XYZ file of C-alpha atoms in Angstrom:
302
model
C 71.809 -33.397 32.405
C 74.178 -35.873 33.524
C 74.230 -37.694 30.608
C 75.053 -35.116 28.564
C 78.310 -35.660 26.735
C 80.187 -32.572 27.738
C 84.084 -32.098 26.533
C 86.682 -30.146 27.964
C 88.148 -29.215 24.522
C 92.081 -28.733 24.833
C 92.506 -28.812 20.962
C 90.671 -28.923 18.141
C 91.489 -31.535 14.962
C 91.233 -29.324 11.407
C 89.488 -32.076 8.940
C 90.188 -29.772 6.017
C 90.682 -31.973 2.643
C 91.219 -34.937 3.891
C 88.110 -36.612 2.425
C 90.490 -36.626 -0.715
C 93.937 -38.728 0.765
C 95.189 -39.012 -2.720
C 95.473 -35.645 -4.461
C 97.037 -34.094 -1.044
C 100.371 -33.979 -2.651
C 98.529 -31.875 -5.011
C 96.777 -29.524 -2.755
C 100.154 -28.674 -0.819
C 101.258 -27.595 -4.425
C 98.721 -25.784 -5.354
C 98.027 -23.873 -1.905
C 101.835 -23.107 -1.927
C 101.879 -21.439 -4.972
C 99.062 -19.552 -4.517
C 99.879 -18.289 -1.417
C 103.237 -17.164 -2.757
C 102.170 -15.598 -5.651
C 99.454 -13.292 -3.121
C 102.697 -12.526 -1.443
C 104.823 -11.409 -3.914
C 101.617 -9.402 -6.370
C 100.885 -8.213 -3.087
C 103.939 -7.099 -1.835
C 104.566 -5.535 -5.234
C 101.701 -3.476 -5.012
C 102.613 -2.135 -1.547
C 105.782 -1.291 -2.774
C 105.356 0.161 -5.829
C 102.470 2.589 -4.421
C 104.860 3.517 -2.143
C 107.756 4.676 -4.310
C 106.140 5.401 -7.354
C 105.509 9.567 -7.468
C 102.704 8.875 -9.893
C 100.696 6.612 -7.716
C 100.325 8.895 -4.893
C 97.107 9.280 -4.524
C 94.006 8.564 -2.481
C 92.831 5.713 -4.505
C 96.409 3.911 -4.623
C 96.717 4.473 -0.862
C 93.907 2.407 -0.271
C 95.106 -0.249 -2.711
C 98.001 -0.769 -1.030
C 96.224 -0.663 2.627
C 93.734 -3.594 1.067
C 96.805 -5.576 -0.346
C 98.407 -5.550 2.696
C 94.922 -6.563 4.519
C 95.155 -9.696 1.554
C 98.245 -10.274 2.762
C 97.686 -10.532 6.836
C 93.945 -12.349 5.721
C 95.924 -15.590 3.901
C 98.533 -15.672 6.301
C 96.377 -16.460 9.002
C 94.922 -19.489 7.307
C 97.373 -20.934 4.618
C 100.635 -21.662 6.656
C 98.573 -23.668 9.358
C 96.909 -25.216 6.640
C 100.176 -25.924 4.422
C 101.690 -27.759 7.616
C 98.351 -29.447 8.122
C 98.315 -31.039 4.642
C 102.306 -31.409 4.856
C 102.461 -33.233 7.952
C 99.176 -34.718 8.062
C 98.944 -33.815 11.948
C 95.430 -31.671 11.969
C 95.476 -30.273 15.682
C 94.994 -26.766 16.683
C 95.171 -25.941 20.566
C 92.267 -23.979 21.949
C 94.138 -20.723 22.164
C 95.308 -20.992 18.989
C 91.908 -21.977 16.855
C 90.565 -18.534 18.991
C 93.606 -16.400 18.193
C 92.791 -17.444 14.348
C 89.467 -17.004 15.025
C 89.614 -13.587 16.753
C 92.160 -12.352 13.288
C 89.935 -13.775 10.300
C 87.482 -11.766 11.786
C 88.569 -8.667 12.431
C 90.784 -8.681 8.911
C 87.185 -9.422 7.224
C 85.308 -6.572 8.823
C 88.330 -4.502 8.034
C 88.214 -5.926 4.094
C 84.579 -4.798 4.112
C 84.740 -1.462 5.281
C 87.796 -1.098 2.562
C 85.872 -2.214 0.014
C 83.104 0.103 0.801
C 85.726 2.922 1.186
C 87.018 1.961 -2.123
C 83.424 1.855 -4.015
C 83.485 5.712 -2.075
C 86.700 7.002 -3.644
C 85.251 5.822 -7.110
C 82.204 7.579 -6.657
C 83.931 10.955 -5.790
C 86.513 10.750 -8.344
C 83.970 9.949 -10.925
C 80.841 11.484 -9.828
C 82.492 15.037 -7.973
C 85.650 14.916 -9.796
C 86.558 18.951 -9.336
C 85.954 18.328 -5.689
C 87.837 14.936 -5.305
C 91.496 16.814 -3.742
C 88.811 18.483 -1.643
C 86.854 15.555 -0.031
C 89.344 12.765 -0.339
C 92.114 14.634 1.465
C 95.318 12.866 3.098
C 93.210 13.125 6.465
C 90.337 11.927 5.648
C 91.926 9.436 4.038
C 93.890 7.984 6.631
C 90.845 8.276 9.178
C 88.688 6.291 6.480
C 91.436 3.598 6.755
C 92.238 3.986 10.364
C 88.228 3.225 11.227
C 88.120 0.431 8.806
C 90.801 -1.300 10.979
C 89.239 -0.674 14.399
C 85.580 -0.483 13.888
C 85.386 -4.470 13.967
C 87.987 -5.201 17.306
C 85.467 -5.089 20.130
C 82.519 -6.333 18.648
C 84.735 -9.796 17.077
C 86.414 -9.517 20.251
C 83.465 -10.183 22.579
C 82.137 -12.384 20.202
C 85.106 -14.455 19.475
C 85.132 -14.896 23.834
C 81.538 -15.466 23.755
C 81.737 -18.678 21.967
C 84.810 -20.097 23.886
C 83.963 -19.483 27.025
C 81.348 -22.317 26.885
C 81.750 -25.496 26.780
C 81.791 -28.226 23.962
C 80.235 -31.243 22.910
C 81.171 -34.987 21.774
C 83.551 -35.039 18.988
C 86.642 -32.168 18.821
C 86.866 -32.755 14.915
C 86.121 -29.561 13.149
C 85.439 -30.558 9.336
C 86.414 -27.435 7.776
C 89.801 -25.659 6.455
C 90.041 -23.270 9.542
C 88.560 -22.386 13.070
C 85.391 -20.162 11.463
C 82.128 -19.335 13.119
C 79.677 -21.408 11.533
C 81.527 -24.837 12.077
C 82.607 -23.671 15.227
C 78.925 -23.120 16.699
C 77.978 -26.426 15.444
C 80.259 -27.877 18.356
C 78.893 -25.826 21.317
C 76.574 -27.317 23.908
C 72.827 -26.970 24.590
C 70.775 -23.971 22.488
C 72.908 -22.007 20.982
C 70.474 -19.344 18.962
C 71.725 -16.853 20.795
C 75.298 -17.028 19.565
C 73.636 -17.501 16.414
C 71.299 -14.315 17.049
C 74.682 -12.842 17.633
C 76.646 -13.735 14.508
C 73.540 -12.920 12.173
C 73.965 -9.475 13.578
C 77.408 -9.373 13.595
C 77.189 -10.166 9.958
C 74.590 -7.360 9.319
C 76.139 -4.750 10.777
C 79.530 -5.121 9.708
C 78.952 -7.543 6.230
C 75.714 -5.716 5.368
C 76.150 -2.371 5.949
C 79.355 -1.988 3.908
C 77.537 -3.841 0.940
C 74.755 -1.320 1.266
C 77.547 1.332 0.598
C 79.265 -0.311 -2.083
C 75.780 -0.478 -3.862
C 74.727 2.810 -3.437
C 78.581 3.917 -4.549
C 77.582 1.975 -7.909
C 74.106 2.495 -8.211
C 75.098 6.950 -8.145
C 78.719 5.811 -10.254
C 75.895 3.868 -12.995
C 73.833 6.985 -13.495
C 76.416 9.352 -14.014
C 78.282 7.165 -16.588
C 75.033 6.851 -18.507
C 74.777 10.531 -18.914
C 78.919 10.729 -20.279
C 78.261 12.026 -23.776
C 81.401 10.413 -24.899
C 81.948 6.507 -25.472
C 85.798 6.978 -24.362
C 84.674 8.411 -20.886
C 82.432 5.574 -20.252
C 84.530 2.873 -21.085
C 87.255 4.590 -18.623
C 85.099 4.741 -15.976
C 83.952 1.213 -16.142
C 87.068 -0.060 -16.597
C 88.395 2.027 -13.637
C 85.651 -0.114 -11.708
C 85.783 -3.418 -13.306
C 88.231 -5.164 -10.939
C 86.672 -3.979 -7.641
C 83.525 -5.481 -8.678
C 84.375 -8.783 -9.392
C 86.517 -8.786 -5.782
C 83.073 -7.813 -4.071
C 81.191 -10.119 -5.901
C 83.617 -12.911 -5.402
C 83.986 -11.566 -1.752
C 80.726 -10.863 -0.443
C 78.788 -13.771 -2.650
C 81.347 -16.617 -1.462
C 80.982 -15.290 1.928
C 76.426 -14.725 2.081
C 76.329 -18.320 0.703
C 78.954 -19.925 3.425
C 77.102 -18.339 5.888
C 73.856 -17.749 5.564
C 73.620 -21.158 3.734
C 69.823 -23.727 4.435
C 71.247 -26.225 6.677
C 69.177 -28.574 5.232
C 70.575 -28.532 1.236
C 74.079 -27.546 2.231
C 77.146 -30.203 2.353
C 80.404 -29.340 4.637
C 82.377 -29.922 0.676
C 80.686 -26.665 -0.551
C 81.062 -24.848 2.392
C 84.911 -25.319 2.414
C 84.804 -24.417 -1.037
C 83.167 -21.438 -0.743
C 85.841 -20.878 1.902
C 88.857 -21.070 -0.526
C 86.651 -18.147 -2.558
C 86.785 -15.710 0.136
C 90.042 -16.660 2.042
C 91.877 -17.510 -1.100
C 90.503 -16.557 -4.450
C 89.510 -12.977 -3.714
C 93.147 -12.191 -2.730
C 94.696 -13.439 -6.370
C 91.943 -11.497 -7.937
C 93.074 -8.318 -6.579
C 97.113 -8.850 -7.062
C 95.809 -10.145 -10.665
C 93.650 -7.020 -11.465
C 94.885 -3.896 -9.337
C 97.297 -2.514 -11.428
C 94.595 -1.394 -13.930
C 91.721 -0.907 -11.194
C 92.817 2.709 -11.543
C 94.686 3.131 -14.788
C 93.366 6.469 -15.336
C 94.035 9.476 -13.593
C 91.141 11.117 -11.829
C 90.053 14.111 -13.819
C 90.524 11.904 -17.005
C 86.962 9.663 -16.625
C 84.976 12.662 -17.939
C-alpha cells in the first residue's frame, strides 16, 4: 500500500489529436466550421419554430427543444477543444473536467429521452392521428420535455461526485477529446467495478430504456404503414421519419460502441472517433435534416 503511486490530481492534460501534430491546423478548421454551422442551422431552427404560425405544433416544439439541447451538447466540448488545438496548452483543472463532465451527461440523458419523446409524437400522429390534438396537448407536451431535462440531474449528479471524490493514479494525461466516463475510470485507483457496475446501469436505465421506446415507437409506426392502402401515404410517413432515424442510429450506435466497447480489440483512435459521432456528427445531422423531418402536416400521412 505504500508503494502505491497515488496522485493528488489538480488538473487533468486533454491528449485529444495530438497523435497527428501536422494536420492540427486542419482540425482547428474543420472543428470551427462545424461548430458554427450547428450554431447557426440550429439557431435557425429555434427561431423559425418560434415565429413561424405554421410550425406550431407539438412535433416542431420538440424540434426546437432538441436543437437547442444540440446546441448546449457541442458547446460544452468544442470551444475547450478549439483553444486546446489553438493554443496547444491541453490542461483542464479538476473542477472544470467535472463541471464538463457533470453537463455532457445530463445533456445526453436529456437527448435520449427527446429522442424517445420524438419516436412518441410520430407514433401518435401517424398511428392515432384523430386523437393526436387530444394526447399530445400543450401540457403534456411541455411535461414530456420538462422530465426529459430533469430525469437525468441526480442520478449524473451522484455519479459524476462518485468518481471524483477518489483519488487518482500515476499519469494525469487523459487521451481522449473530453473529460468522459470511460477514460476517466481508467485513471482511478484500486478496483473500480463498482463505478463501473454503476455506469453500466446508468447507461441502461437512462441509454437503454429510451432506445427500448424509440423501437417500440417504430416497430407499432412499421405496421401501420404497411397496412396504408395508398403508396403516397407511405412514402409520407417514412419520409416524416427518415431523419430521426438516422440521428438515433448515428446517436445511440456511436455511443453502445464507445462504451460498451471489448477492452481487449479496442484502440483509444476509435474511441475518440466514435466520440466526434455522438458529440459532433449527430448535431449536423439534425440542423442538415430537420426541416423536412416533419414536412407534412399531421392528418396528411394517411
Amino acid at each position: 500500500m505504500a508503494d502505491t503511486n497515488l496522485t493528488l490530481m489538480e488538473e487533468f492534460i486533454l491528449l485529444g489529436f495530438s497523435e497527428y501534430p501536422n494536420i492540427q491546423g486542419f482540425l482547428f478548421v474543420v472543428f470551427l466550421f462545424i461548430y458554427i454551422s450547428i450554431l447557426l442551422g440550429n439557431g435557425f431552427i429555434i427561431l423559425i419554430t418560434n415565429v413561424e404560425s405554421a410550425l406550431q405544433t407539438p412535433m416542431y416544439y420538440f424540434l426546437g427543444n432538441f436543437s437547442f439541447v444540440e446546441m448546449c451538447y457541442t458547446s460544452n466540448i468544442l470551444p475547450r477543444m478549439l483553444v486546446n488545438i489553438w493554443r496547444q496548452k491541453r490542461n483542464i483543472s479538476l473542477l472544470s473536467c467535472a463541471a464538463q463532465l457533470c453537463f455532457f451527461l445530463i445533456l445526453g440523458v436529456t437527448e435520449s429521452f427527446l429522442l424517445a419523446v420524438m419516436a412518441y409524437d410520430r407514433y401518435v400522429a401517424i398511428c392515432k392521428p384523430l386523437y393526436y390534438p387530444i394526447i399530445m396537448n400543450q401540457r403534456i407536451c411541455v411535461q414530456m420535455v420538462f422530465g426529459s431535462w430533469v430525469i437525468g440531474i441526480p442520478v449524473v449528479i451522484g455519479q459524476t461526485y462518485q468518481i471524483f471524490s477518489g483519488p487518482f493514479c500515476g499519469s494525469n494525461k487523459l487521451n481522449h477529446i473530453f473529460c468522459d466516463l470511460p477514460p476517466l475510470l481508467k485513471l482511478t485507483c484500486g478496483d473500480n467495478i463498482w463505478d463501473e457496475f454503476f455506469l453500466y446501469v446508468t447507461c441502461f436505465s437512462f441509454g437503454l430504456t429510451p432506445f427500448l421506446m424509440i423501437l417500440m415507437s417504430y416497430i407499432r409506426i412499421l405496421s401501420t404503414v404497411m397496412k396504408l392502402p395508398s403508396t403516397t401515404g407511405r412514402s409520407k410517413a417514412f419520409s416524416t421519419c427518415s431523419s430521426h432515424v438516422i440521428v438515433v442510429c448515428l446517436f445511440y450506435g456511436s455511443g453502445f460502441i464507445a462504451y460498451f466497447h471489448p477492452n481487449s480489440s479496442y484502440s483509444v483512435s476509435i474511441e475518440k472517433i466514435f466520440s466526434v459521432f455522438y458529440t459532433i456528427v449527430t448535431p449536423t445531422q439534425i440542423r442538415n435534416g430537420s426541416i423536412l423531418v416533419y414536412p407534412e402536416k399531421v392528418n396528411d400521412v394517411n
